[in-house]
């Protein structure tokens, strides 16, 4: 469990390395304006943990929650090309 948690944290935090250049090149966000996006990313992670943790503890339906999250991500990624 500790190893998986560690790898998950490294993967999530490793994304910060590439987020600023991607926002600057394809998102049209200047270097000085990246901070609000990083804040939104971090707050989304915290809020997601606060909501998902108790939800799984209460219902015990990890599979349903993971399927819902993955489905939402697939739809969000699928819609990205339509946004411009």
Coordinates of N, CA and C in Angstrom, one line a residue:
X1 N 0.8 -1.2 0.0 CA 0.0 0.0 0.0 C 0.9 1.3 0.0
X2 N 1.9 1.2 0.8 CA 2.8 2.4 0.9 C 3.5 2.6 -0.5
X3 N 3.9 1.6 -1.1 CA 4.6 1.7 -2.4 C 3.6 2.3 -3.5
X4 N 2.4 1.8 -3.5 CA 1.4 2.3 -4.5 C 1.1 3.8 -4.2
X5 N 1.0 4.1 -2.9 CA 0.7 5.5 -2.6 C 1.9 6.4 -3.0
X6 N 3.1 5.9 -2.8 CA 4.3 6.7 -3.1 C 4.3 6.9 -4.6
X7 N 4.1 5.9 -5.4 CA 4.1 6.0 -6.9 C 3.0 6.9 -7.4
X8 N 1.8 6.9 -6.8 CA 0.7 7.8 -7.1 C 1.1 9.2 -6.8
X9 N 1.7 9.5 -5.7 CA 2.1 10.8 -5.4 C 3.2 11.3 -6.3
X10 N 4.2 10.5 -6.6 CA 5.2 10.9 -7.5 C 4.7 11.2 -8.9
X11 N 3.7 10.4 -9.4 CA 3.1 10.6 -10.7 C 2.4 11.9 -10.7
X12 N 1.6 12.2 -9.7 CA 0.8 13.4 -9.6 C 1.7 14.6 -9.5
X13 N 2.7 14.6 -8.6 CA 3.6 15.7 -8.5 C 4.5 15.9 -9.7
X14 N 4.9 14.8 -10.3 CA 5.7 14.9 -11.5 C 5.0 15.6 -12.7
X15 N 3.7 15.6 -12.7 CA 3.0 16.4 -13.7 C 3.2 17.9 -13.6
X16 N 3.5 18.4 -12.4 CA 3.7 19.8 -12.3 C 4.9 20.3 -13.2
X17 N 5.9 19.4 -13.4 CA 7.0 19.7 -14.2 C 6.7 20.1 -15.6
X18 N 5.7 19.4 -16.1 CA 5.3 19.6 -17.5 C 4.1 20.5 -17.7
X19 N 3.4 20.8 -16.7 CA 2.1 21.6 -16.8 C 2.4 23.0 -17.3
X20 N 3.4 23.7 -16.7 CA 3.6 25.1 -17.1 C 4.0 25.2 -18.6
X21 N 5.0 24.4 -19.1 CA 5.3 24.5 -20.6 C 4.1 24.1 -21.5
X22 N 3.3 23.2 -21.1 CA 2.1 22.8 -21.9 C 1.1 24.0 -21.9
X23 N 0.9 24.6 -20.8 CA -0.1 25.7 -20.7 C 0.5 26.9 -21.5
X24 N 1.8 27.1 -21.5 CA 2.4 28.2 -22.3 C 2.3 27.9 -23.8
X25 N 2.6 26.7 -24.2 CA 2.7 26.5 -25.6 C 1.3 26.2 -26.3
X26 N 0.5 25.4 -25.7 CA -0.8 25.1 -26.4 C -2.0 25.8 -25.7
X27 N -1.8 26.3 -24.5 CA -3.0 27.0 -23.9 C -2.9 28.5 -24.0
X28 N -1.8 29.0 -24.5 CA -1.7 30.5 -24.6 C -1.6 31.2 -23.3
X29 N -1.1 30.5 -22.2 CA -1.0 31.1 -20.9 C 0.5 31.5 -20.7
X30 N 0.7 32.8 -20.3 CA 2.0 33.2 -20.1 C 2.6 32.6 -18.8
X31 N 3.9 32.7 -18.7 CA 4.6 32.2 -17.6 C 4.1 32.7 -16.2
X32 N 3.8 34.0 -16.2 CA 3.3 34.6 -15.0 C 1.9 34.2 -14.6
X33 N 1.2 33.6 -15.5 CA -0.2 33.3 -15.2 C -0.5 31.9 -15.0
X34 N 0.6 31.1 -14.8 CA 0.4 29.6 -14.6 C 0.0 29.3 -13.1
X35 N 0.3 30.2 -12.2 CA 0.0 29.9 -10.8 C -1.4 29.6 -10.5
X36 N -2.4 30.4 -11.0 CA -3.8 30.1 -10.8 C -4.2 28.7 -11.3
X37 N -3.6 28.2 -12.3 CA -3.9 26.9 -12.8 C -3.3 25.8 -11.9
X38 N -2.1 26.1 -11.4 CA -1.6 25.1 -10.4 C -2.4 25.1 -9.1
X39 N -2.9 26.2 -8.7 CA -3.7 26.3 -7.5 C -5.0 25.5 -7.8
X40 N -5.6 25.7 -9.0 CA -6.8 24.9 -9.3 C -6.6 23.4 -9.3
X41 N -5.4 23.0 -9.9 CA -5.1 21.6 -9.9 C -4.9 21.1 -8.5
X42 N -4.2 21.8 -7.6 CA -4.0 21.3 -6.2 C -5.3 21.3 -5.4
X43 N -6.1 22.3 -5.6 CA -7.4 22.3 -4.9 C -8.3 21.2 -5.4
X44 N -8.3 21.0 -6.7 CA -9.1 19.9 -7.2 C -8.7 18.5 -6.6
X45 N -7.4 18.3 -6.4 CA -6.9 17.1 -5.8 C -7.3 17.0 -4.4
X46 N -7.2 18.1 -3.6 CA -7.6 18.1 -2.2 C -9.1 17.8 -2.1
X47 N -9.9 18.6 -2.9 CA -11.4 18.4 -2.8 C -11.8 17.0 -3.2
X48 N -11.1 16.5 -4.3 CA -11.4 15.1 -4.7 C -11.1 14.1 -3.6
X49 N -10.0 14.3 -2.9 CA -9.7 13.4 -1.8 C -10.7 13.5 -0.7
X50 N -11.1 14.7 -0.4 CA -12.0 14.9 0.7 C -13.4 14.3 0.4
X51 N -13.8 14.4 -0.9 CA -15.1 13.8 -1.3 C -15.0 12.3 -1.5
X52 N -14.0 11.8 -2.2 CA -13.9 10.4 -2.6 C -13.6 9.5 -1.4
X53 N -12.8 9.9 -0.5 CA -12.4 9.1 0.7 C -13.6 8.7 1.5
X54 N -14.4 9.7 2.0 CA -15.6 9.3 2.8 C -16.6 8.6 2.0
X55 N -16.7 8.9 0.7 CA -17.7 8.2 -0.1 C -17.4 6.8 -0.2
X56 N -16.2 6.4 -0.4 CA -15.8 5.0 -0.5 C -15.9 4.3 0.9
X57 N -15.5 5.1 1.9 CA -15.7 4.5 3.3 C -17.1 4.2 3.6
X58 N -18.0 5.1 3.2 CA -19.4 4.9 3.5 C -20.1 3.8 2.7
X59 N -19.8 3.8 1.4 CA -20.5 2.9 0.5 C -19.7 1.6 0.3
X60 N -18.4 1.6 0.3 CA -17.6 0.4 0.1 C -17.6 0.0 -1.3
X61 N -18.0 0.9 -2.2 CA -18.0 0.6 -3.7 C -16.9 1.2 -4.4
X62 N -15.7 0.7 -4.2 CA -14.5 1.3 -4.8 C -14.6 1.2 -6.4
X63 N -15.1 0.0 -6.9 CA -15.2 -0.2 -8.3 C -16.1 0.8 -9.0
X64 N -17.2 1.1 -8.4 CA -18.2 2.0 -9.0 C -17.5 3.4 -9.0
X65 N -16.9 3.8 -7.9 CA -16.3 5.1 -7.8 C -15.1 5.3 -8.9
X66 N -14.3 4.3 -8.9 CA -13.2 4.3 -9.9 C -13.7 4.4 -11.3
X67 N -14.7 3.6 -11.6 CA -15.3 3.5 -12.9 C -15.9 4.9 -13.3
X68 N -16.5 5.5 -12.3 CA -17.1 6.9 -12.6 C -16.0 7.9 -12.8
X69 N -15.0 7.9 -12.0 CA -13.9 8.8 -12.2 C -13.2 8.6 -13.6
X70 N -12.9 7.4 -13.9 CA -12.3 7.1 -15.2 C -13.2 7.5 -16.4
X71 N -14.5 7.2 -16.3 CA -15.4 7.6 -17.3 C -15.5 9.1 -17.5
X72 N -15.4 9.9 -16.4 CA -15.4 11.3 -16.4 C -14.2 11.8 -17.1
X73 N -13.0 11.3 -16.8 CA -11.8 11.7 -17.4 C -11.8 11.4 -18.9
X74 N -12.3 10.2 -19.3 CA -12.4 9.9 -20.7 C -13.2 10.9 -21.5
X75 N -14.4 11.2 -20.9 CA -15.3 12.2 -21.6 C -14.6 13.6 -21.6
X76 N -13.9 14.0 -20.6 CA -13.2 15.3 -20.5 C -12.1 15.3 -21.6
X77 N -11.4 14.3 -21.7 CA -10.3 14.2 -22.7 C -10.9 14.2 -24.1
X78 N -12.0 13.5 -24.3 CA -12.6 13.4 -25.6 C -13.2 14.7 -26.0
X79 N -13.6 15.6 -25.1 CA -14.2 16.9 -25.4 C -13.1 17.9 -25.7
X80 N -11.9 17.7 -25.2 CA -10.9 18.7 -25.4 C -10.6 19.2 -26.9
X81 N -10.6 18.2 -27.8 CA -10.4 18.7 -29.2 C -11.5 19.6 -29.7
X82 N -12.7 19.4 -29.2 CA -13.9 20.2 -29.6 C -13.8 21.6 -29.1
X83 N -13.1 21.8 -28.1 CA -13.0 23.2 -27.5 C -12.0 24.1 -28.2
X84 N -11.3 23.6 -29.1 CA -10.4 24.5 -29.8 C -9.0 24.1 -29.8

